[in-house]
Tab-separated table of C-alpha atoms in Angstrom:
chain	number	residue	atom	x	y	z
A	7	MET	CA	80.497	145.272	72.092
A	8	GLY	CA	80.758	141.800	70.262
A	9	LYS	CA	77.682	139.980	70.144
A	10	LYS	CA	79.134	138.200	72.493
A	11	ASN	CA	79.915	140.841	74.971
A	12	ARG	CA	76.754	141.710	74.800
A	13	MET	CA	75.379	138.134	75.237
A	14	MET	CA	77.755	137.667	78.804
A	15	LYS	CA	76.419	141.182	80.108
A	16	ALA	CA	73.666	139.970	79.559
A	17	ALA	CA	73.766	136.650	81.312
A	18	ILE	CA	75.350	138.875	84.043
A	19	ALA	CA	72.100	140.440	84.526
A	20	LEU	CA	69.639	138.563	83.964
A	21	SER	CA	71.254	136.404	86.893
A	22	ALA	CA	71.354	139.078	89.184
A	23	VAL	CA	68.061	140.187	88.847
A	24	ALA	CA	66.785	136.289	88.750
A	25	VAL	CA	69.374	135.771	92.115
A	26	LEU	CA	67.278	139.171	93.553
A	27	GLY	CA	64.465	138.241	92.871
A	28	ILE	CA	63.568	134.852	94.891
A	29	SER	CA	61.425	136.728	97.983
A	30	GLY	CA	63.585	138.875	100.252
A	31	ILE	CA	66.048	138.701	99.302
A	32	ALA	CA	66.594	141.765	98.116
A	33	ASN	CA	67.350	142.753	102.210
A	34	ALA	CA	69.613	140.401	102.302
A	35	LYS	CA	72.713	141.168	103.800
A	36	ALA	CA	76.138	140.073	103.331
A	37	TYR	CA	77.139	138.973	106.872
A	38	LYS	CA	79.962	136.869	109.159
A	39	PRO	CA	78.185	133.348	110.486
A	40	SER	CA	79.403	134.583	113.323
A	41	GLN	CA	77.357	137.764	113.258
A	42	HIS	CA	73.724	135.057	113.407
A	43	THR	CA	73.824	133.704	116.464
A	44	GLY	CA	71.263	136.743	117.681
A	45	HIS	CA	68.845	134.648	115.091
A	46	ALA	CA	69.475	131.533	116.554
A	47	THR	CA	65.296	130.090	118.655
A	48	SER	CA	65.165	129.088	122.142
A	49	ALA	CA	64.090	125.873	120.700
A	50	LYS	CA	66.084	122.620	119.603
A	51	THR	CA	64.711	121.659	116.304
A	52	LYS	CA	63.992	118.316	116.467
A	53	ASN	CA	63.485	117.569	113.024
A	54	VAL	CA	65.538	118.285	109.509
A	55	ILE	CA	64.361	118.196	106.402
A	56	LEU	CA	66.983	119.661	104.268
A	57	PHE	CA	65.484	119.306	100.106
A	58	VAL	CA	68.334	119.882	97.128
A	59	GLY	CA	67.763	120.518	93.650
A	60	ASP	CA	70.645	119.892	92.215
A	61	GLY	CA	72.125	122.529	89.626
A	62	MET	CA	68.854	124.850	90.827
A	63	GLY	CA	69.592	128.493	90.081
A	64	ALA	CA	67.331	131.000	90.973
A	65	ALA	CA	67.097	130.884	86.765
A	66	GLN	CA	66.320	127.459	87.491
A	67	ARG	CA	62.993	128.667	89.624
A	68	ASP	CA	61.979	130.883	88.007
A	69	ALA	CA	61.339	128.610	84.165
A	70	ILE	CA	59.398	126.206	87.365
A	71	ARG	CA	57.701	129.060	88.744
A	72	LEU	CA	56.493	130.421	85.723
A	73	ALA	CA	55.430	127.313	83.697
A	74	SER	CA	53.665	125.516	87.129
A	75	THR	CA	52.368	128.466	88.630
A	76	GLY	CA	52.187	131.778	86.016
A	77	LEU	CA	53.254	135.467	86.947
A	78	SER	CA	51.176	135.544	90.146
A	79	GLY	CA	51.717	132.061	91.323
A	80	ASP	CA	54.420	130.564	93.729
A	81	LEU	CA	56.123	128.397	94.138
A	82	GLU	CA	55.755	126.051	97.525
A	83	MET	CA	59.452	126.518	97.786
A	84	ASN	CA	59.366	130.038	97.422
A	85	LYS	CA	56.684	130.712	100.280
A	86	MET	CA	58.481	130.464	102.930
A	87	PRO	CA	60.239	133.570	104.656
A	88	TYR	CA	63.661	133.154	104.855
A	89	THR	CA	65.984	133.723	101.870
A	90	GLY	CA	69.172	133.628	101.378
A	91	VAL	CA	72.234	133.656	98.784
A	92	VAL	CA	74.380	131.806	99.729
A	93	HIS	CA	78.078	131.198	97.999
A	94	THR	CA	78.452	127.479	95.973
A	95	SER	CA	82.559	127.554	94.883
A	96	SER	CA	85.010	124.590	96.595
A	97	THR	CA	88.373	124.604	96.394
A	98	SER	CA	88.426	125.570	92.313
A	99	VAL	CA	86.155	128.097	90.900
A	100	VAL	CA	83.344	126.171	89.843
A	101	THR	CA	82.576	123.411	91.977
A	102	ASP	CA	80.495	119.818	91.239
A	103	SER	CA	78.649	117.789	93.499
A	104	ALA	CA	80.413	116.108	95.597
A	105	ALA	CA	82.524	119.202	97.348
A	106	ALA	CA	78.854	121.101	96.930
A	107	ALA	CA	77.750	118.216	99.286
A	108	THR	CA	80.605	118.235	100.909
A	109	ALA	CA	80.687	121.775	102.279
A	110	MET	CA	77.371	121.609	103.239
A	111	ALA	CA	77.371	117.839	105.150
A	112	SER	CA	80.630	118.803	106.861
A	113	GLY	CA	81.341	122.595	107.029
A	114	VAL	CA	85.132	121.821	104.932
A	115	LYS	CA	85.949	123.252	101.162
A	116	THR	CA	87.356	120.115	99.279
A	117	TYR	CA	88.458	119.131	95.768
A	118	ASN	CA	85.991	118.410	93.464
A	119	GLY	CA	85.106	114.871	93.132
A	120	ALA	CA	85.663	114.834	97.127
A	121	ILE	CA	83.125	113.026	99.937
A	122	GLY	CA	83.261	113.565	102.819
A	123	VAL	CA	86.094	114.624	103.116
A	124	ASP	CA	88.549	118.163	103.702
A	125	ALA	CA	91.124	119.434	100.505
A	126	ASN	CA	94.159	116.453	102.533
A	127	LYS	CA	91.997	114.081	102.112
A	128	VAL	CA	91.302	113.984	105.999
A	129	SER	CA	87.869	112.000	106.708
A	130	LYS	CA	84.835	115.379	108.363
A	131	ARG	CA	82.090	114.096	110.183
A	132	THR	CA	78.810	114.965	109.154
A	133	VAL	CA	75.694	116.855	109.520
A	134	LEU	CA	73.412	113.598	109.910
A	135	GLU	CA	76.068	111.496	111.914
A	136	GLU	CA	76.445	113.794	113.987
A	137	ALA	CA	72.089	113.712	114.606
A	138	LYS	CA	72.261	109.367	114.432
A	139	GLN	CA	75.627	110.082	117.088
A	140	ALA	CA	72.896	112.295	118.837
A	141	GLY	CA	69.565	109.537	118.786
A	142	LYS	CA	67.719	110.939	116.219
A	143	SER	CA	67.442	108.192	113.075
A	144	THR	CA	68.716	109.669	110.365
A	145	GLY	CA	67.284	109.572	105.833
A	146	LEU	CA	68.470	110.148	102.727
A	147	VAL	CA	66.275	109.953	98.603
A	148	THR	CA	67.503	110.966	95.894
A	149	THR	CA	66.369	110.511	91.644
A	150	SER	CA	69.751	110.032	91.295
A	151	GLN	CA	70.968	106.588	92.381
A	152	ILE	CA	71.683	106.899	96.102
A	153	THR	CA	74.947	106.125	96.403
A	154	ASP	CA	75.642	109.561	93.813
A	155	ALA	CA	77.439	112.460	95.148
A	156	THR	CA	74.750	114.178	96.669
A	157	PRO	CA	73.797	111.836	99.476
A	158	ALA	CA	76.872	109.928	99.134
A	159	ALA	CA	78.598	113.058	101.095
A	160	PHE	CA	76.530	112.833	103.483
A	161	GLY	CA	76.176	109.906	105.132
A	162	ALA	CA	79.923	108.616	103.137
A	163	HIS	CA	83.697	109.245	103.351
A	164	VAL	CA	86.028	108.469	99.652
A	165	GLU	CA	88.400	110.264	98.667
A	166	ASN	CA	86.747	110.268	94.494
A	167	ARG	CA	82.853	110.179	94.071
A	168	SER	CA	83.275	107.249	92.124
A	169	GLU	CA	83.482	104.137	94.387
A	170	GLN	CA	79.913	104.313	95.178
A	171	SER	CA	79.312	100.456	96.127
A	172	LYS	CA	82.389	100.624	98.687
A	173	ILE	CA	78.803	104.755	99.640
A	174	ALA	CA	76.832	102.190	99.762
A	175	LYS	CA	78.736	99.865	102.125
A	176	GLN	CA	79.723	103.044	104.640
A	177	TYR	CA	75.634	104.255	104.583
A	178	LEU	CA	74.972	100.780	105.845
A	179	LYS	CA	77.819	99.452	108.137
A	180	ASN	CA	79.564	103.375	109.068
A	181	SER	CA	76.785	105.905	108.917
A	182	LYS	CA	73.864	104.030	109.333
A	183	VAL	CA	71.973	105.516	107.666
A	184	ASP	CA	67.806	104.556	108.594
A	185	VAL	CA	65.960	104.882	105.571
A	186	LEU	CA	67.751	105.501	102.070
A	187	LEU	CA	65.226	105.623	98.842
A	188	GLY	CA	66.496	105.749	95.035
A	189	GLY	CA	68.318	104.843	92.271
A	190	GLY	CA	72.204	103.654	91.507
A	191	GLU	CA	70.713	99.885	91.690
A	192	ASP	CA	73.881	98.448	89.710
A	193	TYR	CA	76.384	99.214	92.399
A	194	TRP	CA	74.736	96.829	95.191
A	195	TYR	CA	75.055	93.501	93.558
A	196	PRO	CA	77.741	92.323	91.782
A	197	GLN	CA	78.147	92.244	87.830
A	198	GLY	CA	76.706	88.661	86.583
A	199	THR	CA	74.158	89.287	89.769
A	200	GLN	CA	71.117	91.337	88.089
A	201	GLY	CA	68.942	93.063	91.503
A	202	ALA	CA	65.308	93.775	90.034
A	203	TYR	CA	66.221	95.948	87.915
A	204	LYS	CA	67.210	93.851	84.617
A	205	ASP	CA	71.359	94.194	83.247
A	206	HIS	CA	71.187	95.823	80.062
A	207	PRO	CA	68.183	97.364	79.044
A	208	ALA	CA	66.845	98.494	76.212
A	209	LYS	CA	66.511	102.554	77.151
A	210	ASP	CA	70.005	101.949	77.286
A	211	THR	CA	72.066	99.127	77.402
A	212	SER	CA	75.756	99.846	79.247
A	213	GLU	CA	73.380	99.432	82.286
A	214	ALA	CA	74.441	96.534	84.700
A	215	SER	CA	75.481	95.547	87.873
A	216	LYS	CA	77.685	96.268	88.673
A	217	GLY	CA	79.026	96.172	92.295
A	218	THR	CA	82.433	95.326	94.263
A	219	GLU	CA	81.619	95.212	97.700
A	220	GLY	CA	79.481	91.895	97.142
A	221	ASN	CA	75.794	92.048	97.508
A	222	LEU	CA	74.925	94.224	99.812
A	223	VAL	CA	71.323	93.928	99.238
A	224	ASP	CA	71.989	90.920	100.996
A	225	GLU	CA	73.375	93.013	103.113
A	226	ALA	CA	71.330	95.622	104.144
A	227	LYS	CA	69.066	92.189	104.681
A	228	ARG	CA	71.233	90.565	106.728
A	229	LEU	CA	70.781	94.527	108.864
A	230	GLY	CA	67.630	94.532	109.125
A	231	TYR	CA	66.672	96.698	106.637
A	232	GLN	CA	63.363	96.237	104.563
A	233	TYR	CA	64.125	95.947	100.605
A	234	VAL	CA	61.578	97.318	98.964
A	235	SER	CA	62.402	97.496	94.743
A	236	ASP	CA	59.325	99.507	93.492
A	237	ALA	CA	56.092	101.527	94.354
A	238	SER	CA	53.274	98.712	96.117
A	239	GLY	CA	56.681	97.526	98.252
A	240	LEU	CA	57.276	100.771	99.361
A	241	LYS	CA	53.609	101.069	99.797
A	242	LYS	CA	53.459	98.301	101.856
A	243	ALA	CA	56.762	98.606	103.906
A	244	GLY	CA	56.994	99.234	107.907
A	245	GLY	CA	59.487	98.678	110.331
A	246	ASN	CA	62.044	102.068	111.049
A	247	LYS	CA	64.911	100.406	108.448
A	248	LEU	CA	64.151	100.728	104.431
A	249	LEU	CA	65.712	100.791	101.660
A	250	GLY	CA	63.851	101.121	98.334
A	251	LEU	CA	66.256	100.957	94.341
A	252	PHE	CA	64.072	102.049	92.288
A	253	ALA	CA	66.167	101.794	89.327
A	254	ASN	CA	70.057	101.022	87.915
A	255	GLU	CA	71.047	104.128	87.791
A	256	GLU	CA	69.475	107.457	87.463
A	257	MET	CA	65.438	106.977	88.167
A	258	PHE	CA	64.985	109.376	84.578
A	259	GLU	CA	66.991	109.156	81.117
A	260	GLN	CA	69.282	112.166	81.105
A	261	ARG	CA	69.409	113.138	77.034
A	262	GLU	CA	68.920	116.252	74.415
A	263	GLU	CA	65.410	116.553	74.414
A	264	GLY	CA	64.008	114.069	71.128
A	265	GLN	CA	67.285	111.896	71.746
A	266	GLY	CA	65.525	109.387	74.572
A	267	ASP	CA	64.944	111.546	77.805
A	268	GLN	CA	62.764	110.792	79.964
A	269	TYR	CA	61.603	112.127	83.172
A	270	ASP	CA	59.372	109.378	85.358
A	271	PRO	CA	60.808	107.687	87.639
A	272	VAL	CA	58.827	104.135	88.955
A	273	VAL	CA	58.196	105.941	92.510
A	274	SER	CA	57.801	109.472	92.203
A	275	LEU	CA	59.639	112.173	94.166
A	276	PRO	CA	57.312	113.698	96.418
A	277	GLU	CA	55.919	109.136	96.934
A	278	MET	CA	59.344	108.943	98.398
A	279	THR	CA	60.086	111.994	100.456
A	280	LYS	CA	55.820	111.030	102.166
A	281	LYS	CA	57.536	107.355	103.089
A	282	ALA	CA	60.652	109.082	104.557
A	283	ILE	CA	59.247	111.681	106.612
A	284	SER	CA	56.801	108.672	108.180
A	285	THR	CA	59.856	106.479	109.016
A	286	LEU	CA	62.057	108.477	110.182
A	287	SER	CA	58.968	110.033	112.885
A	288	LYS	CA	58.432	106.831	115.010
A	289	ASN	CA	61.884	108.237	116.473
A	290	LYS	CA	61.048	110.494	119.471
A	291	ASN	CA	64.284	112.251	119.621
A	292	GLY	CA	63.401	113.793	115.192
A	293	PHE	CA	65.386	112.698	112.667
A	294	PHE	CA	67.557	113.773	109.629
A	295	LEU	CA	66.433	113.801	106.044
A	296	MET	CA	68.270	115.212	102.817
A	297	VAL	CA	66.083	115.092	99.904
A	298	GLU	CA	68.009	115.952	96.631
A	299	GLU	CA	65.606	115.658	93.374
A	300	GLU	CA	68.899	115.299	90.555
A	301	ALA	CA	67.684	115.250	87.136
A	302	ILE	CA	67.399	118.773	88.245
A	303	ASP	CA	71.241	119.403	87.421
A	304	GLU	CA	71.362	116.719	84.215
A	305	MET	CA	68.626	117.726	82.615
A	306	ALA	CA	70.512	121.290	82.638
A	307	HIS	CA	73.549	119.453	82.013
A	308	GLU	CA	71.792	118.495	78.300
A	309	ASN	CA	69.782	121.954	77.264
A	310	ASN	CA	66.517	120.135	78.583
A	311	ALA	CA	64.629	122.990	79.784
A	312	SER	CA	61.524	120.796	79.924
A	313	GLN	CA	62.459	117.993	81.330
A	314	LEU	CA	64.373	120.093	83.731
A	315	ILE	CA	60.880	121.974	84.573
A	316	LYS	CA	58.334	118.922	85.067
A	317	ALA	CA	61.472	116.959	87.351
A	318	GLY	CA	62.149	120.660	88.860
A	319	ARG	CA	57.602	120.486	89.737
A	320	GLN	CA	58.514	117.198	91.377
A	321	LEU	CA	60.681	118.764	93.607
A	322	ASP	CA	58.071	121.096	94.759
A	323	HIS	CA	55.342	118.969	95.744
A	324	ALA	CA	57.597	117.335	97.119
A	325	VAL	CA	58.803	120.416	98.951
A	326	LYS	CA	54.648	121.041	99.571
A	327	VAL	CA	54.650	117.235	101.577
A	328	ALA	CA	57.451	118.038	104.190
A	329	LYS	CA	55.521	121.616	104.835
A	330	ASP	CA	52.738	120.016	105.512
A	331	TYR	CA	54.091	117.759	107.361
A	332	ALA	CA	56.008	120.867	109.374
A	333	LYS	CA	53.037	122.746	110.576
A	334	LYS	CA	51.350	119.986	111.772
A	335	HIS	CA	54.803	119.212	113.763
A	336	PRO	CA	56.684	122.911	114.042
A	337	ASP	CA	59.859	121.521	115.461
A	338	THR	CA	60.535	120.712	112.380
A	339	LEU	CA	63.155	123.182	109.456
A	340	VAL	CA	62.378	122.572	106.275
A	341	LEU	CA	64.959	123.869	103.048
A	342	VAL	CA	65.127	124.601	100.202
A	343	LEU	CA	68.321	124.764	97.921
A	344	ALA	CA	70.630	124.020	95.494
A	345	ASP	CA	74.276	122.815	95.361
A	346	HIS	CA	75.342	124.727	92.550
A	347	ASP	CA	73.944	126.354	88.981
A	348	CYS	CA	73.992	124.311	86.086
A	349	GLY	CA	73.646	125.481	82.515
A	350	GLY	CA	74.104	129.546	82.671
A	351	MET	CA	70.490	129.569	82.169
A	352	THR	CA	67.907	132.318	82.001
A	353	VAL	CA	64.446	133.715	81.202
A	354	GLU	CA	63.820	135.663	77.801
A	355	ARG	CA	61.024	136.788	75.657
A	356	ALA	CA	59.457	134.439	73.568
A	357	ASP	CA	58.515	137.169	70.245
A	358	ASP	CA	62.497	137.811	70.678
A	359	ASN	CA	64.191	136.205	67.652
A	360	SER	CA	67.792	136.826	68.155
A	361	ASP	CA	68.650	133.674	69.341
A	362	GLU	CA	72.654	134.613	71.478
A	363	SER	CA	73.457	130.908	73.085
A	364	GLY	CA	73.984	129.934	68.521
A	365	ASP	CA	72.586	126.289	67.872
A	366	GLY	CA	73.121	122.945	69.062
A	367	ILE	CA	72.994	121.784	72.417
A	368	SER	CA	73.319	125.237	73.708
A	369	LYS	CA	69.612	126.269	71.852
A	370	GLU	CA	66.961	128.364	72.967
A	371	ASP	CA	64.305	126.097	74.307
A	372	GLY	CA	61.091	125.851	73.710
A	373	PRO	CA	58.429	128.836	73.819
A	374	PHE	CA	56.718	127.391	77.085
A	375	GLN	CA	54.052	128.587	78.148
A	376	VAL	CA	52.582	130.960	81.393
A	377	ALA	CA	51.040	128.679	83.393
A	378	GLY	CA	46.657	130.460	83.215
A	379	SER	CA	47.870	133.504	80.298
A	380	SER	CA	48.129	133.392	76.875
A	381	ALA	CA	51.918	134.865	77.414
A	382	GLN	CA	55.009	132.019	76.617
A	383	PHE	CA	58.542	132.962	77.559
A	384	VAL	CA	61.798	130.514	76.149
A	385	VAL	CA	64.760	129.267	78.524
A	386	ASP	CA	68.164	130.252	76.563
A	387	TRP	CA	71.729	128.874	78.109
A	388	THR	CA	74.924	130.301	78.272
A	389	THR	CA	77.507	126.745	78.849
A	390	SER	CA	76.439	122.713	79.708
A	391	GLY	CA	78.430	122.091	82.217
A	392	HIS	CA	78.429	124.098	85.890
A	393	THR	CA	78.640	128.122	87.191
A	394	ALA	CA	79.831	129.888	89.550
A	395	VAL	CA	76.500	131.821	90.487
A	396	ASP	CA	75.178	132.355	93.997
A	397	ILE	CA	72.510	130.066	94.069
A	398	PRO	CA	69.494	131.830	96.014
A	399	LEU	CA	67.734	129.134	100.027
A	400	THR	CA	64.379	129.514	101.142
A	401	ALA	CA	63.891	128.073	104.852
A	402	ILE	CA	60.466	127.816	107.041
A	403	GLY	CA	60.319	126.249	110.450
A	404	SER	CA	62.618	125.302	113.637
A	405	GLY	CA	65.750	127.192	113.412
A	406	ALA	CA	64.910	129.388	109.615
A	407	SER	CA	65.717	132.276	110.354
A	408	LEU	CA	69.496	131.160	111.000
A	409	PHE	CA	69.622	130.855	107.105
A	410	GLU	CA	69.300	134.560	106.475
A	411	GLY	CA	71.740	136.374	104.666
A	412	THR	CA	74.916	135.672	101.843
A	413	TYR	CA	77.178	132.828	103.119
A	414	GLU	CA	79.349	130.672	101.920
A	415	ASN	CA	77.729	126.351	101.020
A	416	THR	CA	80.008	125.511	105.053
A	417	TYR	CA	77.549	127.494	106.688
A	418	ILE	CA	74.761	125.277	105.810
A	419	HIS	CA	77.031	122.862	108.004
A	420	ASP	CA	77.358	124.702	111.417
A	421	ALA	CA	73.597	126.629	111.185
A	422	LEU	CA	71.732	122.852	111.289
A	423	LEU	CA	74.144	122.106	113.842
A	424	ARG	CA	73.413	125.248	115.576
A	425	ALA	CA	69.799	124.234	115.234
A	426	MET	CA	70.151	121.226	116.315
A	427	GLY	CA	72.195	121.509	119.164
A	428	LEU	CA	74.508	120.618	118.059
A	429	LYS	CA	77.260	122.396	117.077
A	430	LYS	CA	80.647	122.565	119.572
């Protein structure tokens, strides 16, 4: 057997073990969504907090877990009683974030790059829009641009994910999302109009205002949004409608290790999550909130495990914020999943001198310390792109049992509506 064939077989085996290693998934059985009606709870779910670790497959969860809590500890995102396995393909075998998020938000398979439209480019209502129509408050939080693919698919409808200023305008005028927190200030201001973050910063001189829909920050203010641009402003903000833009583009720098890579958002994901929950929970009818950690995916694209782990820890801290809220509000559903895997990543022994992936961007990362022990591990990669492997889902709270088993990503949409009592 050739070296490449050995590497492929090992990667497939390790991926399978990793997926089955998440608590409880080993016993999950494949089923059709229609078989799940028996798990529905008698009470409607009032609040939904959906976490998306972009690009976070099972191996990413394992690396974050080992580095953060050790061999015997576990992540907050794993300490949930209900588990699922999600198929991620779009109309292509390997999805992108836009098609994957559209599947989860609108319940349709579509082409890569599509935001809130089906394969025929027909707009499809999202679970966020359904929640809004039902009288709930809605929110989107991310460490990426707030108009990037994952949040966009929950609150906008465009044929191409690159139309980020159009997405921002739709948030304000169409879906009327109540809380918007993330990066991407450059798409809210027209060229030549600098916002709170300077054009052409030293860290990336290509970043500059490039909006196509006028000054959308001013438009948001006219529509009643309170606008903030830093941690102090976010902490002080009140009211029911909030726009926070905390970077020109993403709230981190995604590059190869040692090449200017950085994960240090000016406002942390847990802080944004806490503020979003406190703002949205003022609505007696409840809320729908999607929270994304984008850096897991972006760092996986760069095969940068150290920054991926750092971002993953912040996601887990944000999950803890949501779980603490759910403990006090048992009519709340908390889910953690990914849109897809990225990097073809696996966790290996640190004392194995063979590096099957070779040199360049795909070389092994590490060694990393296993928390609370002298043991170490390394991370290996097979690609700098997405893969089609299944991803784990974990859930806790009202309606969480709906998410047991193995299913297509489109089922996420159906189950969320069913949990909230909105499914037709």
